[in-house]
mmCIF file of C-alpha atoms in Angstrom:
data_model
loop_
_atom_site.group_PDB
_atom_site.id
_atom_site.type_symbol
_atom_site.label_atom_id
_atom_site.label_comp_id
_atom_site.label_asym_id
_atom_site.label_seq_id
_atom_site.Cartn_x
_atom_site.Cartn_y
_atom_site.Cartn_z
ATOM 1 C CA UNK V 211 47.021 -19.375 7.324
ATOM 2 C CA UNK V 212 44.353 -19.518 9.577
ATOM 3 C CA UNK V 213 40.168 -18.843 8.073
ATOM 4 C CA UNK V 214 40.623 -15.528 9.269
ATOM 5 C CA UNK V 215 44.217 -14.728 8.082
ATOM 6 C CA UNK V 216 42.719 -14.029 4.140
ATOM 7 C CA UNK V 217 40.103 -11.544 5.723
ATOM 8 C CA UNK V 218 42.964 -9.408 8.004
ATOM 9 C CA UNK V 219 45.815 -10.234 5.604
ATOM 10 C CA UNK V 220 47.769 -12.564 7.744
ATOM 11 C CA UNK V 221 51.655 -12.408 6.143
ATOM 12 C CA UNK V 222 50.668 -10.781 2.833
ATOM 13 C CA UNK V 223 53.610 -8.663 1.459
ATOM 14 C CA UNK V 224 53.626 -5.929 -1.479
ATOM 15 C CA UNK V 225 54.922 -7.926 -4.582
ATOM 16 C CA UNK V 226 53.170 -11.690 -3.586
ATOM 17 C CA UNK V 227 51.568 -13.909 -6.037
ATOM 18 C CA UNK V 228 48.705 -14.909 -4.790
ATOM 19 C CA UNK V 229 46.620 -17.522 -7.076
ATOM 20 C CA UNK V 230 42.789 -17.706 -5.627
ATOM 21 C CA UNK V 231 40.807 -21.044 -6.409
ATOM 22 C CA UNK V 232 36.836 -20.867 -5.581
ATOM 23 C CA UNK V 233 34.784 -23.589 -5.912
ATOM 24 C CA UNK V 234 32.175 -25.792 -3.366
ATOM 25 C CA UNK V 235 34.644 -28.265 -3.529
ATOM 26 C CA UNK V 236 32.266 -30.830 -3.002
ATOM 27 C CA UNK V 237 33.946 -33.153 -2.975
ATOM 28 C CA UNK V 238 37.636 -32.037 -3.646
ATOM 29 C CA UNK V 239 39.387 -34.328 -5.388
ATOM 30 C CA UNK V 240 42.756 -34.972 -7.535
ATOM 31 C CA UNK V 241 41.668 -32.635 -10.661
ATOM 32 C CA UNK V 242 40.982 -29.970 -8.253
ATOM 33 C CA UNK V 243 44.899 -30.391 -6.713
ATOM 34 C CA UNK V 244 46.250 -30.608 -10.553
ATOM 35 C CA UNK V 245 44.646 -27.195 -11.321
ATOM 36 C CA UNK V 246 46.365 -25.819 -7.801
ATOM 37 C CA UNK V 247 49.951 -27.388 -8.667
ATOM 38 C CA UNK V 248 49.610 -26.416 -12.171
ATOM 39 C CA UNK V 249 48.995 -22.900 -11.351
ATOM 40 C CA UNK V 250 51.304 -22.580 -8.209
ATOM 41 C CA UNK V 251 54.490 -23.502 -10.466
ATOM 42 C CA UNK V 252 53.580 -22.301 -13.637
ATOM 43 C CA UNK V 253 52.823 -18.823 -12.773
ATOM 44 C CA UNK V 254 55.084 -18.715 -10.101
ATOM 45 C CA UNK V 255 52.746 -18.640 -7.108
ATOM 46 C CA UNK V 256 53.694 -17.360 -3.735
ATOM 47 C CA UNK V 257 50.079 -18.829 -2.689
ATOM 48 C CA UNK V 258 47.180 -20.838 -4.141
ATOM 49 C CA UNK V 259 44.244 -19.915 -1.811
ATOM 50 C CA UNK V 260 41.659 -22.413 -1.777
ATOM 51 C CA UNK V 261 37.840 -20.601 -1.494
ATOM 52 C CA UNK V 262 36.026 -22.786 -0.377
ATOM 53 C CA UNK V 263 32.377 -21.558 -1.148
ATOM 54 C CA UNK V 264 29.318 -21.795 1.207
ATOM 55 C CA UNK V 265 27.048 -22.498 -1.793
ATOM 56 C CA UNK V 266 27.505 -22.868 -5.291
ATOM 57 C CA UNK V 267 24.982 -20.230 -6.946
ATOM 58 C CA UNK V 268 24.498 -21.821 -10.251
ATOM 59 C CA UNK V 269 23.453 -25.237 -8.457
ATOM 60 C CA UNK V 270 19.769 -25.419 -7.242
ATOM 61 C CA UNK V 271 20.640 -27.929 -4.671
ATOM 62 C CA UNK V 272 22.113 -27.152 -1.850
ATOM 63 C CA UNK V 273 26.053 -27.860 -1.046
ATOM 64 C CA UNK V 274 27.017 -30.789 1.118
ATOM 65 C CA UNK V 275 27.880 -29.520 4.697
ATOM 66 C CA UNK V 276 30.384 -26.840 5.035
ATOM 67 C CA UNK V 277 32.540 -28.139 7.739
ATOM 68 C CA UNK V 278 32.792 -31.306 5.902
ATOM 69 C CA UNK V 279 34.082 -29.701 2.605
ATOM 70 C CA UNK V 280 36.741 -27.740 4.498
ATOM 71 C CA UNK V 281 38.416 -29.993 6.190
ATOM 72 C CA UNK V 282 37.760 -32.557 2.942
ATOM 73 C CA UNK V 283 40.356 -29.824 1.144
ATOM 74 C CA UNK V 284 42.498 -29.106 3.877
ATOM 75 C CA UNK V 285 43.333 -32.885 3.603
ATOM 76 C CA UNK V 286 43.743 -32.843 0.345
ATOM 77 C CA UNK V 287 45.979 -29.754 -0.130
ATOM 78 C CA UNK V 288 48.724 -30.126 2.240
ATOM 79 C CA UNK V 289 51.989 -29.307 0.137
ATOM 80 C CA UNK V 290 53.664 -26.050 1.023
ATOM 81 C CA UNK V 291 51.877 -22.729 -0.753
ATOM 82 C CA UNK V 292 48.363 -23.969 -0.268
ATOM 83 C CA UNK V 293 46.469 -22.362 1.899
ATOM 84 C CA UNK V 294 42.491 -22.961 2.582
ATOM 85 C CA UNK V 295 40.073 -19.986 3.543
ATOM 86 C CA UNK V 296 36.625 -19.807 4.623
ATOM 87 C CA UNK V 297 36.902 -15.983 3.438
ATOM 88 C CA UNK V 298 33.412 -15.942 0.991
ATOM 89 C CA UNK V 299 31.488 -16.885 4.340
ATOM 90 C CA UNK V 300 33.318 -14.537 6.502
ATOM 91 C CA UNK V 301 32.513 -11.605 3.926
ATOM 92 C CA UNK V 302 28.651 -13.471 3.595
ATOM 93 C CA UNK V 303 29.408 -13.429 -0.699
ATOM 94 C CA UNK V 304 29.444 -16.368 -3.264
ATOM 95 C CA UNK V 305 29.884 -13.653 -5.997
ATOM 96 C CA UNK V 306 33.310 -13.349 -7.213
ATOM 97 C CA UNK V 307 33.222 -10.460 -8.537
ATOM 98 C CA UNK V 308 32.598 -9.011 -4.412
ATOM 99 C CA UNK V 309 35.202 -11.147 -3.163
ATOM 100 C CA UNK V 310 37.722 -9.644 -5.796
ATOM 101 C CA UNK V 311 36.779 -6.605 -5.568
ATOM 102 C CA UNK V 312 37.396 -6.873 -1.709
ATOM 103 C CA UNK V 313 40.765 -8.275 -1.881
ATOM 104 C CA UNK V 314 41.753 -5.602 -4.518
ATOM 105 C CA UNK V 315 40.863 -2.688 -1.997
ATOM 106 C CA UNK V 316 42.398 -4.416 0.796
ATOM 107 C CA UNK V 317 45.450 -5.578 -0.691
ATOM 108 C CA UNK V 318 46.661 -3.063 -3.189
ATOM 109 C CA UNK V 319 50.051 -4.175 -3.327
ATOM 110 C CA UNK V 320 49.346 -7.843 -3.674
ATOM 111 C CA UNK V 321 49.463 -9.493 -7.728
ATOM 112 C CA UNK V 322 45.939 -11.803 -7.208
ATOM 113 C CA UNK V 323 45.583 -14.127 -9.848
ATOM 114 C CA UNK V 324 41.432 -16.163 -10.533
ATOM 115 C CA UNK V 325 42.109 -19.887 -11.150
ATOM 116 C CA UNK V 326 39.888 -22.077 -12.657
ATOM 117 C CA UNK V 327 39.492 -25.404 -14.898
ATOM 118 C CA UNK V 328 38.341 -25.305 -18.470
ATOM 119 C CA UNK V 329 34.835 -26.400 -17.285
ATOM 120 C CA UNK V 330 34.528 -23.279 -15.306
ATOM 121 C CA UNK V 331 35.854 -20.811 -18.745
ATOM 122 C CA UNK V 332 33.019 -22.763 -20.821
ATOM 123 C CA UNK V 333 30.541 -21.411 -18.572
ATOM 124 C CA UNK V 334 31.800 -18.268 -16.868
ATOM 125 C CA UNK V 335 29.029 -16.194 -18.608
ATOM 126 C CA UNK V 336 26.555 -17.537 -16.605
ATOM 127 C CA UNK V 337 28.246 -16.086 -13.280
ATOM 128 C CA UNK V 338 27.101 -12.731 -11.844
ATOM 129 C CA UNK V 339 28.947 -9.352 -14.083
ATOM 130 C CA UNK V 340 31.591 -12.154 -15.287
ATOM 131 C CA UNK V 341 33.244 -9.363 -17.740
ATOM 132 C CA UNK V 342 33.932 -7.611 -15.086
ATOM 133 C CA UNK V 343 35.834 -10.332 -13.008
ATOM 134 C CA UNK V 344 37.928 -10.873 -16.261
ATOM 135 C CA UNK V 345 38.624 -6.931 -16.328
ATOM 136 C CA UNK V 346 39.635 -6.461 -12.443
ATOM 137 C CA UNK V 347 42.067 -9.574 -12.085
ATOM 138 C CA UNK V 348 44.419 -11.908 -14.558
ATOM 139 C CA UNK V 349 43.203 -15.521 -14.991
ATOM 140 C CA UNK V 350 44.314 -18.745 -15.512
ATOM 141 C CA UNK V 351 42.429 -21.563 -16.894
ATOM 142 C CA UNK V 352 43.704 -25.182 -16.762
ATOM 143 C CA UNK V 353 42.904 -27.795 -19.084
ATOM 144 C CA UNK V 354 40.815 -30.424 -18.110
ATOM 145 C CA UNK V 355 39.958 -32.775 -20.909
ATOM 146 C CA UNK V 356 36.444 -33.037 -21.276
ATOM 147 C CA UNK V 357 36.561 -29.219 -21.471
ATOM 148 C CA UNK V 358 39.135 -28.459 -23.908
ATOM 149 C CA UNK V 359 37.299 -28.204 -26.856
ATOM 150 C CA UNK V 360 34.026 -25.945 -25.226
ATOM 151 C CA UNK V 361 36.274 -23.877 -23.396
ATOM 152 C CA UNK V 362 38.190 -22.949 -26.281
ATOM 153 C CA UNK V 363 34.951 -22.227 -28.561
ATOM 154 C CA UNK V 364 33.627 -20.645 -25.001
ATOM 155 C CA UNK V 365 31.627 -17.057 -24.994
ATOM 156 C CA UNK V 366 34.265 -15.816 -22.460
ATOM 157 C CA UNK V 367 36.961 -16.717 -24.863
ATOM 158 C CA UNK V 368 35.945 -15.365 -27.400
ATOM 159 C CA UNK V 369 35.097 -12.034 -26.067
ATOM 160 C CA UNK V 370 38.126 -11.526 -24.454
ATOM 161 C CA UNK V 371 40.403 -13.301 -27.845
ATOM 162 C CA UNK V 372 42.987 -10.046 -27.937
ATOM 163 C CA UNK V 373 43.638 -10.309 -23.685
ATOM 164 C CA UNK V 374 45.315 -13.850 -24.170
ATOM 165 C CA UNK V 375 48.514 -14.342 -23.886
ATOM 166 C CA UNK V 376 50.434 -17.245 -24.777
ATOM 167 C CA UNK V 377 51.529 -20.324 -22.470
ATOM 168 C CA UNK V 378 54.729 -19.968 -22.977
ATOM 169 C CA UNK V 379 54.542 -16.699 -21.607
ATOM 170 C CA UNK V 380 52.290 -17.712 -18.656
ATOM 171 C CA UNK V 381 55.132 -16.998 -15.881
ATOM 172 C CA UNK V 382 54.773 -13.270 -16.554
ATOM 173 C CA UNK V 383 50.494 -13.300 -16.134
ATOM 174 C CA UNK V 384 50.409 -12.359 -12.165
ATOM 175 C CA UNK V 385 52.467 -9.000 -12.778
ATOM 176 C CA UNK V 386 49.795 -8.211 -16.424
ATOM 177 C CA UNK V 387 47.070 -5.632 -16.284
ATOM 178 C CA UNK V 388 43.689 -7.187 -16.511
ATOM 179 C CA UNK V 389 42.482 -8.031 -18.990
ATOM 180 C CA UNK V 390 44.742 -10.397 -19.250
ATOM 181 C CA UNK V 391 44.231 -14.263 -19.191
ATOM 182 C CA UNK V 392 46.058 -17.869 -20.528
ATOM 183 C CA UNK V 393 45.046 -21.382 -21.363
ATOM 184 C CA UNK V 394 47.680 -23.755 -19.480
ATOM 185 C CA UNK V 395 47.718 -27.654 -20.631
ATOM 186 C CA UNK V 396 49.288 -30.482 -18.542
ATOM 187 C CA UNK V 397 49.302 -33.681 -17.709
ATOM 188 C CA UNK V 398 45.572 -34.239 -17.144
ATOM 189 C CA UNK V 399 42.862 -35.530 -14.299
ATOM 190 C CA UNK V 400 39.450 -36.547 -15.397
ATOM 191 C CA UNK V 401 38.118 -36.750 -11.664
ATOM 192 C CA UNK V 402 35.232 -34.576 -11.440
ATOM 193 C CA UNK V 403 33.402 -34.597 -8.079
ATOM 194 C CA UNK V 404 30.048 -35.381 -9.506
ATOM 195 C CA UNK V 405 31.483 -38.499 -10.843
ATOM 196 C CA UNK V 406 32.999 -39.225 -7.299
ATOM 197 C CA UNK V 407 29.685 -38.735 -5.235
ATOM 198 C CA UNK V 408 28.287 -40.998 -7.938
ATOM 199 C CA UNK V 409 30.269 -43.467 -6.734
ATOM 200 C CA UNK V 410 29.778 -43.671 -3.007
#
């Protein structure tokens, strides 16, 4: 897909899967490619598109150079389903919640899936209207092990405690009615990319 093909719609089809993974990405790195695998064949993924944000808005300093990131991730993610979008600049957003609600008017058809790590599901409520993200799209969180335990206990979790469904179940969470979310645990990567830029 090319950085424009999210924005017109390039080969989207009534009925796809479509599993979107923001982050600044900054840099990408192995636990970032376990939560796209993970989600890709445990939901049954047509697509994992990774959003690669201009700017992280809970981080006071600034992201490390755009181009850089981008091509960091299209490195990274190479396998077949992954695709890599520049789609939050295009539509000048790093809310979610306008890049969802975007996708959801322009793709009606299309089953769009949020995917994030635990880290992200303990601290979704500080993102812009997060309730609201949980109530227009399924998510999927994947474990990450430093997280496990916070995300569980999180605020988002436990607000939205009756919208969970089980792993087990997790194949079926593209084609649920939001609310609707699940927990997935795997094999795990403790990479995190501050630790990685701490070590160059």
């Amino acid at each position: 897909m090319s950085r424009a093909g999210a924005l017109r719609g390039d080969g989207l089809a009534r009925g796809m899967r479509i599993g979107l993974f923001g982050g600044s990405f900054d840099p990408p790195h192995a636990g970032h490619l376990h939560v796209a695998r993970t989600a890709l064949r445990r939901l049954g993924l047509n697509q994992v598109w990774w959003l690669v944000s201009p700017q992280n808005p809970l981080k006071t300093s600034p992201s490390g150079d755009f181009q850089r990131r981008f091509n960091a991730v299209r490195t990274l993610a190479t396998q077949p389903g992954m695709h890599i979008t520049d789609i939050e600049s295009r539509l000048g957003t790093t809310r979610t919640i306008d890049l969802l609600t975007h996708l959801k008017t322009r793709h009606p058809g299309v089953h769009f899936v949020w995917l994030m790590g635990a880290d992200n599901l303990a601290g979704i409520h500080r993102w812009a209207h997060w309730p609201q993200i949980f109530r227009s799209v399924p998510v999927a969180v994947i474990a990450r092990p430093q997280d496990a335990v916070r995300a569980r206990l999180s605020r988002a979790a436990t607000q939205f405690a009756t919208s969970r469904i089980r792993e087990s179940e997790a194949a079926a969470l593209p084609l649920q009615s939001a609310p609707a979310w699940t927990y997935l645990t795997e094999r795990l990567h403790s990479h995190s990319s501050t630790a990685l830029r701490a070590r160059h």
